[in-house]
Every structure is written in C-alpha cells, then in structure tokens.
mmCIF file of C-alpha atoms and ligand atoms in Angstrom:
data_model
loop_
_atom_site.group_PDB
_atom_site.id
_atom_site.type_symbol
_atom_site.label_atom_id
_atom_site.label_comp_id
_atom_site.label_asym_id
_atom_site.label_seq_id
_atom_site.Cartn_x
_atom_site.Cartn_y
_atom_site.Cartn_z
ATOM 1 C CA UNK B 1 -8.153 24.421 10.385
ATOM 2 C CA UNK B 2 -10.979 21.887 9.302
ATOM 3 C CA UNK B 3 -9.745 18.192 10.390
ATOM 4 C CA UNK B 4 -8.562 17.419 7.184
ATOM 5 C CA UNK B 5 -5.951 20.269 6.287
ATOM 6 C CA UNK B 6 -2.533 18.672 7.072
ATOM 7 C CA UNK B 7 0.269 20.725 7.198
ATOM 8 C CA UNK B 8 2.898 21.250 4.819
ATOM 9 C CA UNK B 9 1.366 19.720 2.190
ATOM 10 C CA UNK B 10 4.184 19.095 -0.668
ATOM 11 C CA UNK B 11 4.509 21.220 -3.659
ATOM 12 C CA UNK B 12 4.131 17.901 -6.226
ATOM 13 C CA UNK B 13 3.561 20.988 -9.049
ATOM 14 C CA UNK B 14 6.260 23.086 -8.580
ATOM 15 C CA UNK B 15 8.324 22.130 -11.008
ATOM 16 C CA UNK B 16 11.266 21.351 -9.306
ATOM 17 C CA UNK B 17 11.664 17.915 -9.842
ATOM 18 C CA UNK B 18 10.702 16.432 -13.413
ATOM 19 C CA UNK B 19 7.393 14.354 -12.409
ATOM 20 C CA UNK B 20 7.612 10.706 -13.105
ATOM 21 C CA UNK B 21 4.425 8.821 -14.955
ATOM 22 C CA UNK B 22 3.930 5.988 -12.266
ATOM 23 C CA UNK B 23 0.668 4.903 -14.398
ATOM 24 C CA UNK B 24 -1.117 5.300 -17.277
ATOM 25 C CA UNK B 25 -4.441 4.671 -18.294
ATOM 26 C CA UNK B 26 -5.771 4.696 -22.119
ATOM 27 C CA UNK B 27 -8.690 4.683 -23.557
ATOM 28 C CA UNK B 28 -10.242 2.047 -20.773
ATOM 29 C CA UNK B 29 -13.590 0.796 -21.772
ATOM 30 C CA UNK B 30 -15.428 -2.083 -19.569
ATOM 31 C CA UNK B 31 -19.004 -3.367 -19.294
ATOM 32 C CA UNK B 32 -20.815 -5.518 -17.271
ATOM 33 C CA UNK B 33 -23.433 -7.979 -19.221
ATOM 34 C CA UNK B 34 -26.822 -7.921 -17.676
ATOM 35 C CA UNK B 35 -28.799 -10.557 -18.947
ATOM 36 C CA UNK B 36 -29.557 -9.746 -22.944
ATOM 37 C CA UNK B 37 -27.378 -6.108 -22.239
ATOM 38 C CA UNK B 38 -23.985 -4.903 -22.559
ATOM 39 C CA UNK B 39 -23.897 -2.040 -19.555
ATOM 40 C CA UNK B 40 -21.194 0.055 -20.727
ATOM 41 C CA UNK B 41 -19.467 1.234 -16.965
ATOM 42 C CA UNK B 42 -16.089 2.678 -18.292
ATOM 43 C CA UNK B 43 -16.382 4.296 -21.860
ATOM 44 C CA UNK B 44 -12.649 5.422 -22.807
ATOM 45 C CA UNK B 45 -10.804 6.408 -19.468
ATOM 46 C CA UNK B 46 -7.776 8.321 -20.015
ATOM 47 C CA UNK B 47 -6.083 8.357 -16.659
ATOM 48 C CA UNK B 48 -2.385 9.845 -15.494
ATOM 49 C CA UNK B 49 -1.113 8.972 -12.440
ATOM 50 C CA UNK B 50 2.277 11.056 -11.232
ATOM 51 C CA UNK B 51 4.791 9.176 -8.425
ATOM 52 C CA UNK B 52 4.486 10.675 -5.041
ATOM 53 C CA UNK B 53 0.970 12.136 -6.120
ATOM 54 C CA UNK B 54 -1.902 11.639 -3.919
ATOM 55 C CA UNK B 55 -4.675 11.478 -6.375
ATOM 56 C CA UNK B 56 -8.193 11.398 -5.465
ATOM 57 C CA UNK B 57 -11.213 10.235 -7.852
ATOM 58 C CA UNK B 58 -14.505 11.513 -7.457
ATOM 59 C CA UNK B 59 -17.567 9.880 -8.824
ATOM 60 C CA UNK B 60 -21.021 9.145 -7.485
ATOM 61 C CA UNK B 61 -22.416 5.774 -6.125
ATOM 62 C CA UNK B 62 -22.667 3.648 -9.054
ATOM 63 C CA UNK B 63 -20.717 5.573 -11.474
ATOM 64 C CA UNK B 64 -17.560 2.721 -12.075
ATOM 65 C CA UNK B 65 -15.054 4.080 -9.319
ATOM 66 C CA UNK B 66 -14.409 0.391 -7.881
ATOM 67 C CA UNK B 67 -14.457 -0.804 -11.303
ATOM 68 C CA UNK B 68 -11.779 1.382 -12.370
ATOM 69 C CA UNK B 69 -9.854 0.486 -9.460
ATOM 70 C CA UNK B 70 -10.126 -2.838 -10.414
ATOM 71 C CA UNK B 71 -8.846 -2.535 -13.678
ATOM 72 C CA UNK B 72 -5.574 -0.447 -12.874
ATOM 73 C CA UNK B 73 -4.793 -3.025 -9.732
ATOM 74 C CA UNK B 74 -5.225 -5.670 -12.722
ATOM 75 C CA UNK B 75 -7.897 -7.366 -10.393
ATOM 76 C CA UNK B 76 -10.406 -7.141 -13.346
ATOM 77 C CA UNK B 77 -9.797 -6.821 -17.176
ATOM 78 C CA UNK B 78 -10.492 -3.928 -19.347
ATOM 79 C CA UNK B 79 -12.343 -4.512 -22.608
ATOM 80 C CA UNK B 80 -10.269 -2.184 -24.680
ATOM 81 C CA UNK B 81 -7.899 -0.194 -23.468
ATOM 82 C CA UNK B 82 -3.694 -0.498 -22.103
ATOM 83 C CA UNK B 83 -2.240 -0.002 -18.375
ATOM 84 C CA UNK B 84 1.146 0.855 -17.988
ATOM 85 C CA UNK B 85 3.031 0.560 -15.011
ATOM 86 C CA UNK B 86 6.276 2.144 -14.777
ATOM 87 C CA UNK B 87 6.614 1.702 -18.428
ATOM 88 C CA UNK B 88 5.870 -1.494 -18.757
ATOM 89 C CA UNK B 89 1.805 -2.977 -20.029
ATOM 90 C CA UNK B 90 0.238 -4.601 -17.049
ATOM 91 C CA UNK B 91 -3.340 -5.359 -18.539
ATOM 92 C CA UNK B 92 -2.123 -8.464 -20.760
ATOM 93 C CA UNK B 93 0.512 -9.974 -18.282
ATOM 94 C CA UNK B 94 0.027 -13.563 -17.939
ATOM 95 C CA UNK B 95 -1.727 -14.089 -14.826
ATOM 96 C CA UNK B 96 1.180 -15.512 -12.680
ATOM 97 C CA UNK B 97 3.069 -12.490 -13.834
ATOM 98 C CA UNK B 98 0.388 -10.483 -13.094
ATOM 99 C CA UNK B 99 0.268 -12.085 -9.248
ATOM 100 C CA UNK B 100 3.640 -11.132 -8.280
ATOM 101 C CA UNK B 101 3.088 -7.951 -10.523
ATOM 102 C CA UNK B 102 0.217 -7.090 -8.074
ATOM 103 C CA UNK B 103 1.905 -8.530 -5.006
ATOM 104 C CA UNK B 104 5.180 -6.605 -5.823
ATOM 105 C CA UNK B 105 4.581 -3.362 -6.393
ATOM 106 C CA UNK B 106 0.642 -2.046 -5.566
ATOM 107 C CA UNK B 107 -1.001 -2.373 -1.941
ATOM 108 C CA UNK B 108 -4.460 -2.575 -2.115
ATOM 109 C CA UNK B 109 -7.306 -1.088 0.638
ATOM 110 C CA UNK B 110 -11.221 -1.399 0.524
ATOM 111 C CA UNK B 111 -14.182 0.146 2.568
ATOM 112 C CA UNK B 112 -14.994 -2.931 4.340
ATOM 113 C CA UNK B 113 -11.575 -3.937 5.460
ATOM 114 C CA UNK B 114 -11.240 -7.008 4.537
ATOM 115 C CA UNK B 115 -9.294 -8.741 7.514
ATOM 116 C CA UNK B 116 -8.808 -12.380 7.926
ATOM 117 C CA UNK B 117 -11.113 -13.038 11.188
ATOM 118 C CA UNK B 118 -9.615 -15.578 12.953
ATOM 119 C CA UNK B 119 -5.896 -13.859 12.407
ATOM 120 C CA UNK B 120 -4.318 -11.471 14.724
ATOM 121 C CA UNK B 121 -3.972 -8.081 13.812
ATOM 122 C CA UNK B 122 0.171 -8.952 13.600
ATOM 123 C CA UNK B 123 -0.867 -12.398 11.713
ATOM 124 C CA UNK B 124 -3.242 -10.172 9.457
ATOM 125 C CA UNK B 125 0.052 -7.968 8.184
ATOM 126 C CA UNK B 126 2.241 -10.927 7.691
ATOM 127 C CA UNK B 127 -0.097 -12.860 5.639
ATOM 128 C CA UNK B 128 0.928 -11.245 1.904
ATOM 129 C CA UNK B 129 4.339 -12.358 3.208
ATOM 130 C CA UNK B 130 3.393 -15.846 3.987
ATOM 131 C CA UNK B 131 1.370 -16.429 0.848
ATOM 132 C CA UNK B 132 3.869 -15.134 -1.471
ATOM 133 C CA UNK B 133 6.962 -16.558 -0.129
ATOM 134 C CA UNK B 134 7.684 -20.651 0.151
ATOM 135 C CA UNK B 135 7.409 -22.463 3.458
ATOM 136 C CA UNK B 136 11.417 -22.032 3.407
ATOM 137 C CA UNK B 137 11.802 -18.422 2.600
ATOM 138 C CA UNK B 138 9.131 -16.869 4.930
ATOM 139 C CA UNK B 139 10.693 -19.492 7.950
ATOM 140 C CA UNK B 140 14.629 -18.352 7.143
ATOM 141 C CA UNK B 141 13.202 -14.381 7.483
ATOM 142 C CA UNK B 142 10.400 -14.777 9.591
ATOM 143 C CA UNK B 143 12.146 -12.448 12.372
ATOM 144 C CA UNK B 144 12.805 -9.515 9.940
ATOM 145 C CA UNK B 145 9.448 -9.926 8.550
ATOM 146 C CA UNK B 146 7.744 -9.698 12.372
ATOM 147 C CA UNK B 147 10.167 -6.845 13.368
ATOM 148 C CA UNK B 148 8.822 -5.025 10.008
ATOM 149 C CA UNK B 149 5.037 -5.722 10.618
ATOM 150 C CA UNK B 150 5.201 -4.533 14.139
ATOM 151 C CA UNK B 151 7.414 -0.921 12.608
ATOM 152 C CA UNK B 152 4.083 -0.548 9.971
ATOM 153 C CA UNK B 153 1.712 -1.068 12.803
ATOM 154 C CA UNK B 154 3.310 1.062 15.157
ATOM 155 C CA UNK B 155 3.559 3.596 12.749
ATOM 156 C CA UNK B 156 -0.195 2.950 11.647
ATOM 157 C CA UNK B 157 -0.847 3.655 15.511
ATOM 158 C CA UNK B 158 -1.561 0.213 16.619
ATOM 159 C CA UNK B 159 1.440 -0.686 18.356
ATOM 160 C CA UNK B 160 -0.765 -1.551 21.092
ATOM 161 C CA UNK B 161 -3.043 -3.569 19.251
ATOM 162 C CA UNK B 162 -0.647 -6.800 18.170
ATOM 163 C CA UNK B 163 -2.499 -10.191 19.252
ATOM 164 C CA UNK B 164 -6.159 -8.202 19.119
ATOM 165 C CA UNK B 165 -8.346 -10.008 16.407
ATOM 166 C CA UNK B 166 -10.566 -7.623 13.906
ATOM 167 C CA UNK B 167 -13.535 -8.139 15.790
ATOM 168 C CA UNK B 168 -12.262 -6.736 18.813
ATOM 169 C CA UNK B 169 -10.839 -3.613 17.033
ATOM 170 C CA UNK B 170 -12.797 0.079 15.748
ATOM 171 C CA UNK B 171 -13.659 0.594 12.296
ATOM 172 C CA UNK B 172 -10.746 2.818 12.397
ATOM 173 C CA UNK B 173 -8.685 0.179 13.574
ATOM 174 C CA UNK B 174 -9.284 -2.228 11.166
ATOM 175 C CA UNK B 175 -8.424 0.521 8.506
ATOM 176 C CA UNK B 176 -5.459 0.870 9.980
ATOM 177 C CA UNK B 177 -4.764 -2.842 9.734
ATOM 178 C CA UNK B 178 -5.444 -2.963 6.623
ATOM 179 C CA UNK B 179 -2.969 -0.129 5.672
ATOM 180 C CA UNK B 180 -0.586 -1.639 7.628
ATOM 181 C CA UNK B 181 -0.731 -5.139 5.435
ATOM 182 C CA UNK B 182 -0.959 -2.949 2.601
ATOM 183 C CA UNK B 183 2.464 -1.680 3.071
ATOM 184 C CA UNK B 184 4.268 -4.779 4.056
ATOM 185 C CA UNK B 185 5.396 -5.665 0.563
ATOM 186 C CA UNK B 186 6.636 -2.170 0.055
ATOM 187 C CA UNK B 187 4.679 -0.846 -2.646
ATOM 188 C CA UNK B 188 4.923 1.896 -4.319
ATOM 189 C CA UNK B 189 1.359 2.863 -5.557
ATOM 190 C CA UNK B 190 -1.702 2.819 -3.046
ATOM 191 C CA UNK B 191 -4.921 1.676 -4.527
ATOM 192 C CA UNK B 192 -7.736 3.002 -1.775
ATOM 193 C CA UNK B 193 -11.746 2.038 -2.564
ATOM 194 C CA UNK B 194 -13.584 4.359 -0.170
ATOM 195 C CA UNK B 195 -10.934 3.942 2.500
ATOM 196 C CA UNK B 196 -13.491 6.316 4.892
ATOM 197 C CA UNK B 197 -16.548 5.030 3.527
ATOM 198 C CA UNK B 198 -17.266 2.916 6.179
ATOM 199 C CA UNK B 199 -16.184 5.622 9.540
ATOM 200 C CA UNK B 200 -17.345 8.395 10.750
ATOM 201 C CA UNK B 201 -16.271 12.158 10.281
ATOM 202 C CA UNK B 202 -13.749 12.307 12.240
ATOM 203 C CA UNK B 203 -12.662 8.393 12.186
ATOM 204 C CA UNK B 204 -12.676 9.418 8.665
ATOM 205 C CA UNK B 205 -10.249 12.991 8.460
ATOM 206 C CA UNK B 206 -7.762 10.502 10.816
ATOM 207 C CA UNK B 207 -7.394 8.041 7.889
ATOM 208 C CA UNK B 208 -6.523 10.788 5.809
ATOM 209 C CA UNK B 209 -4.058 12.494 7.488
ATOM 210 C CA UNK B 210 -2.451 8.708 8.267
ATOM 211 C CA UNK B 211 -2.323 8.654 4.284
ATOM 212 C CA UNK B 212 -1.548 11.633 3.508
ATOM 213 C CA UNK B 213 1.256 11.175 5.784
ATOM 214 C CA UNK B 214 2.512 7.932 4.450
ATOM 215 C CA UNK B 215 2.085 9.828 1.385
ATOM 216 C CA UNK B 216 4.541 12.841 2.435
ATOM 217 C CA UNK B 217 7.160 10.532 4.857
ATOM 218 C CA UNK B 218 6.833 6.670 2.714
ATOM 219 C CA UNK B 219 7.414 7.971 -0.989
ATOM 220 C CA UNK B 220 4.132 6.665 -1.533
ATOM 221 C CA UNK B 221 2.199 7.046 -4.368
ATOM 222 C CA UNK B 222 -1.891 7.110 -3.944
ATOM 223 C CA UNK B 223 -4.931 6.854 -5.729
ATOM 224 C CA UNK B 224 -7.712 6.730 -3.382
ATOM 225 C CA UNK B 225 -11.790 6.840 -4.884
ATOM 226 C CA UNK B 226 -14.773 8.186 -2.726
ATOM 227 C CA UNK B 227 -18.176 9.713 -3.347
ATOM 228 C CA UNK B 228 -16.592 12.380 -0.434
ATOM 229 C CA UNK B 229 -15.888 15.498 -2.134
ATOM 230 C CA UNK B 230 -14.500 16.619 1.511
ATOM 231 C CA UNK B 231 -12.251 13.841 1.686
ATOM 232 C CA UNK B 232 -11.164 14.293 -1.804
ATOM 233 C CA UNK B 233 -10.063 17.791 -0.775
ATOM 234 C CA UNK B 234 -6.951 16.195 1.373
ATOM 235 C CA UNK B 235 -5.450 15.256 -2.057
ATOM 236 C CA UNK B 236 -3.123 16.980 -4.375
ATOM 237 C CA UNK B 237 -5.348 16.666 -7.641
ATOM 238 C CA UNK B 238 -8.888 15.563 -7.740
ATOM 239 C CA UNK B 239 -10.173 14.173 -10.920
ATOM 240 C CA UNK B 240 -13.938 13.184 -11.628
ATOM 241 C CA UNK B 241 -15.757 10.087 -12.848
ATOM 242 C CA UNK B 242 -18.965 10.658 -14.861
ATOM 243 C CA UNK B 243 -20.532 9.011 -17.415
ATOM 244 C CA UNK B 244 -17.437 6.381 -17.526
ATOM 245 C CA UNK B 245 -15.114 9.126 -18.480
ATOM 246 C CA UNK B 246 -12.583 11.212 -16.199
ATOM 247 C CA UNK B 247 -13.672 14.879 -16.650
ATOM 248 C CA UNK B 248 -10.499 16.697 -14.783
HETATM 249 P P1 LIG O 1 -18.917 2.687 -7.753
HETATM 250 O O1 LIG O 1 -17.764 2.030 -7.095
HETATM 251 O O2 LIG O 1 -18.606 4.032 -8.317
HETATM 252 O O3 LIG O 1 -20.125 2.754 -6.851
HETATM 253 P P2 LIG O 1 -19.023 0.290 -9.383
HETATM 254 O O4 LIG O 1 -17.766 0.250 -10.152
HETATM 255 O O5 LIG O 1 -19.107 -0.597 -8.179
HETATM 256 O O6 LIG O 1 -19.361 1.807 -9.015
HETATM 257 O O7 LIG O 1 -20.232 -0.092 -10.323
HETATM 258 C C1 LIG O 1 -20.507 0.603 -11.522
HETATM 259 C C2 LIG O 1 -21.722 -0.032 -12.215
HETATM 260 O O8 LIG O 1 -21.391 -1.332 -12.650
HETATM 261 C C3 LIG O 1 -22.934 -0.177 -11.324
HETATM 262 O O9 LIG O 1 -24.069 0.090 -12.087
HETATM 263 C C4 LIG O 1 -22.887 -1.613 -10.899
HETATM 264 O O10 LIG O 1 -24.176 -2.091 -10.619
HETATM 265 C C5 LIG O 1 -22.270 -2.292 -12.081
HETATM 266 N N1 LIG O 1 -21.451 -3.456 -11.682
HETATM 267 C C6 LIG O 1 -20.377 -3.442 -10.872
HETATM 268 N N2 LIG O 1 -19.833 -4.662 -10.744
HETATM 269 C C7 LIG O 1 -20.602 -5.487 -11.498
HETATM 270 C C8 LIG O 1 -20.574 -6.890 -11.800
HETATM 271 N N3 LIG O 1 -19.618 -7.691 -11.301
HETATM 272 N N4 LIG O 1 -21.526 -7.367 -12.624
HETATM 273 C C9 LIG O 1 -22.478 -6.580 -13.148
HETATM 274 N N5 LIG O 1 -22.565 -5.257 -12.917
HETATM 275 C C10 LIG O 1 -21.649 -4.721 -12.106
HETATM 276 MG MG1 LIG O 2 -17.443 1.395 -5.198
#
C-alpha cells in the first residue's frame, strides 16, 4: 500500500448513476502579451468536468496549469472560449455576479497557502463569511458560523489548532487551513493549484487522502493541477496539459 492508495475508492464509472456535467470547458484559448508578443498559453482547451469526480491535471512547470485554473474559477478571462457551470455561462457574468458566483459555489486552494497573517487559524475560516455577508447578517449568525468553522477544522484535523496564527503552524497545517476556509461557503467544486507543491512526501500523500476523503464523505467535486504524476495517481481520471491543449 504506497501512502497514497486510499481505500474504497468510489466507482464514479460504473454506470450506475447517470454522471452529471458540473463544468465545461470549450475551446479555451488565452495568452499573455510579452512586450511586442502575443504568448499563446491555452490554445483551444476542451475540458469536462463530472460532479463527485476527483479530477487531476497534469502538465509540466510552465505549461498553463494555474492559468487554466484561473480561467474556470473565473479569476482570469479567457480570450475565446465559454465556461459553463451547472448549465449556466460563467466566463461573461458581470463581475458582481461573477463575485458571489465564485464565492457561492467554488472553493479555491493554492501552493503557497495564502492565509491572512495576523488572523487566527478560526478567524482565517470565517473570513469568506465576513466579507461576503453585511455587518448585520454575519453578527445575527455569527454563532452558527463559529460552530461550523470549528466542525471543518476539526474535521481538517486541526481541532487543536483554533487561536494558532499561520506562522506558528506546518506547511501541512496551513494546507489544512486553507481547505478548511475553502469549504466554509459550501461549495461544490474544489479548485486545487499544486495543493502538495509546497510539502514534503509524506506531508504531501496526507493532503491527498484529506481530499480524497472530502471527496468520497462531502459530495465534493475536485479538480486539483500538479506537475506530480504520483499525486495525480490518487485521482479518479487524470488528464494532461501540453502544448495548451488537454491530451486525455
Ligand atoms: P503552470 O502553472 O503550469 O506552471 P502558468 O499558467 O503559471 O503555468 O504559466 C504558463 C505560462 O504563462 C508561463 O510561460 C508563464 O511565464 C506565463 N504567464 C503566466 N502568468 C502570466 C502573466 N500574468 N503575464 C505574462 N505571462 C504569464
Ligand atoms: Mg502553476
């Protein structure tokens, strides 16, 4: 059993149930300008992702996998191209649409964390909470909200870790954190940039099984990119990114 085989990993292909299209991708082409240049990054990605799937995208260092993620979190733009979410177009929202869009319905992870320092790791989970809800709203439900934050942390495995600020937690940790916030909206599709990328091996496989197993117990749909083929494996599909294309 290497560390990242998890057990009973769920038969998404079996046919049993009729798989739902959770998003779609078509025909995605962005560059970046570089001076004089147009660098073509994506060049026509066709991408389907399946509810409850955990979906892994492989691509070397360099080869657009953040940039993609970008684009289907509609944190970036595509040049050509359409998103659809759950049926409906997400790439030409207005933008405050587009916020609660985001906010809503995708959680959002990165390599590096990205924890507010001077927050507690409790503060930390609440804070999509505070910033999307009025003064009013997040004071009338503030005790539901807490009780919820500490469930996702203690589920997470930082029960233990409440008032602790980032800088006095692991890598791992702050992974965890960050997961944890993540969730607190309830979303229903993971976006993960190199969730591992930053840990070691076995920091790393711990991550996965935590996703996998949000995957399997939260109804939680995830697309997760690394350069990691041995990450990758913990997924139920792996698709590649090469030459701004998916080859499957
Ligand atoms: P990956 O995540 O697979 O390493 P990225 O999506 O970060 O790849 O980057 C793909 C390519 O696009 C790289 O060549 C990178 O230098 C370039 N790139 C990424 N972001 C920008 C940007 N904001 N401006 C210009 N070039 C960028
Ligand atoms: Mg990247």
């Amino acid at each position: 059993m290497t560390l990242l085989e998890t057990s009973g990993r769920r038969a998404m292909h079996s046919g049993l149930t009729p798989e739902k299209l959770l998003l779609s991708a078509r025909g995605i082409r962005k560059s970046y300008r570089k001076g004089p240049a147009e660098v073509p990054v994506l060049r026509g990605v066709d991408l389907q992702v399946y509810q409850g799937e955990l979906l892994a995208i492989i691509g070397q260092s360099g080869s657009g996998k953040s940039t993609l993620l970008h684009v289907l979190g509609t944190l970036d733009a595509p040049d050509e191209g359409e998103i659809h979410f759950d049926g409906q177009r997400i790439d030409r929202m207005a933008p405050l649409l587009q916020d609660s869009f985001r906010n809503q319905r995708l959680g959002m992870i990165f390599q590096f964390y990205h924890l507010l320092p001077e927050l507690t790791t409790l503060e930390n989970v609440l804070a999509p909470l505070m910033i999307r809800d009025s003064v009013w709203r997040y004071w009338r439900n503030r005790r539901r909200y807490r009780a919820e934050a500490e469930r996702l942390l203690e589920m997470v495995g930082l029960g233990h870790r409440l008032k602790h600020r980032p800088r006095e937690l692991s890598g791992g940790e702050m992974q965890r954190a960050a997961i944890a916030r993540a969730l607190i909206a309830r979303p229903e599709l993971l976006l993960a940039d190199e969730p591992t990328g930053n840990l070691d091996r076995n920091t790393g496989g711990e991550i996965m099984r935590l996703l996998r197993s949000l995957n399997e117990h939260e109804n939680l749909t995830i697309v997760m990119v690394t350069h990691d083929q041995s990450i990758a494996a913990a997924a139920d599909r792996i698709v590649r990114l090469a030459d701004g294309r998916i080859a499957a």
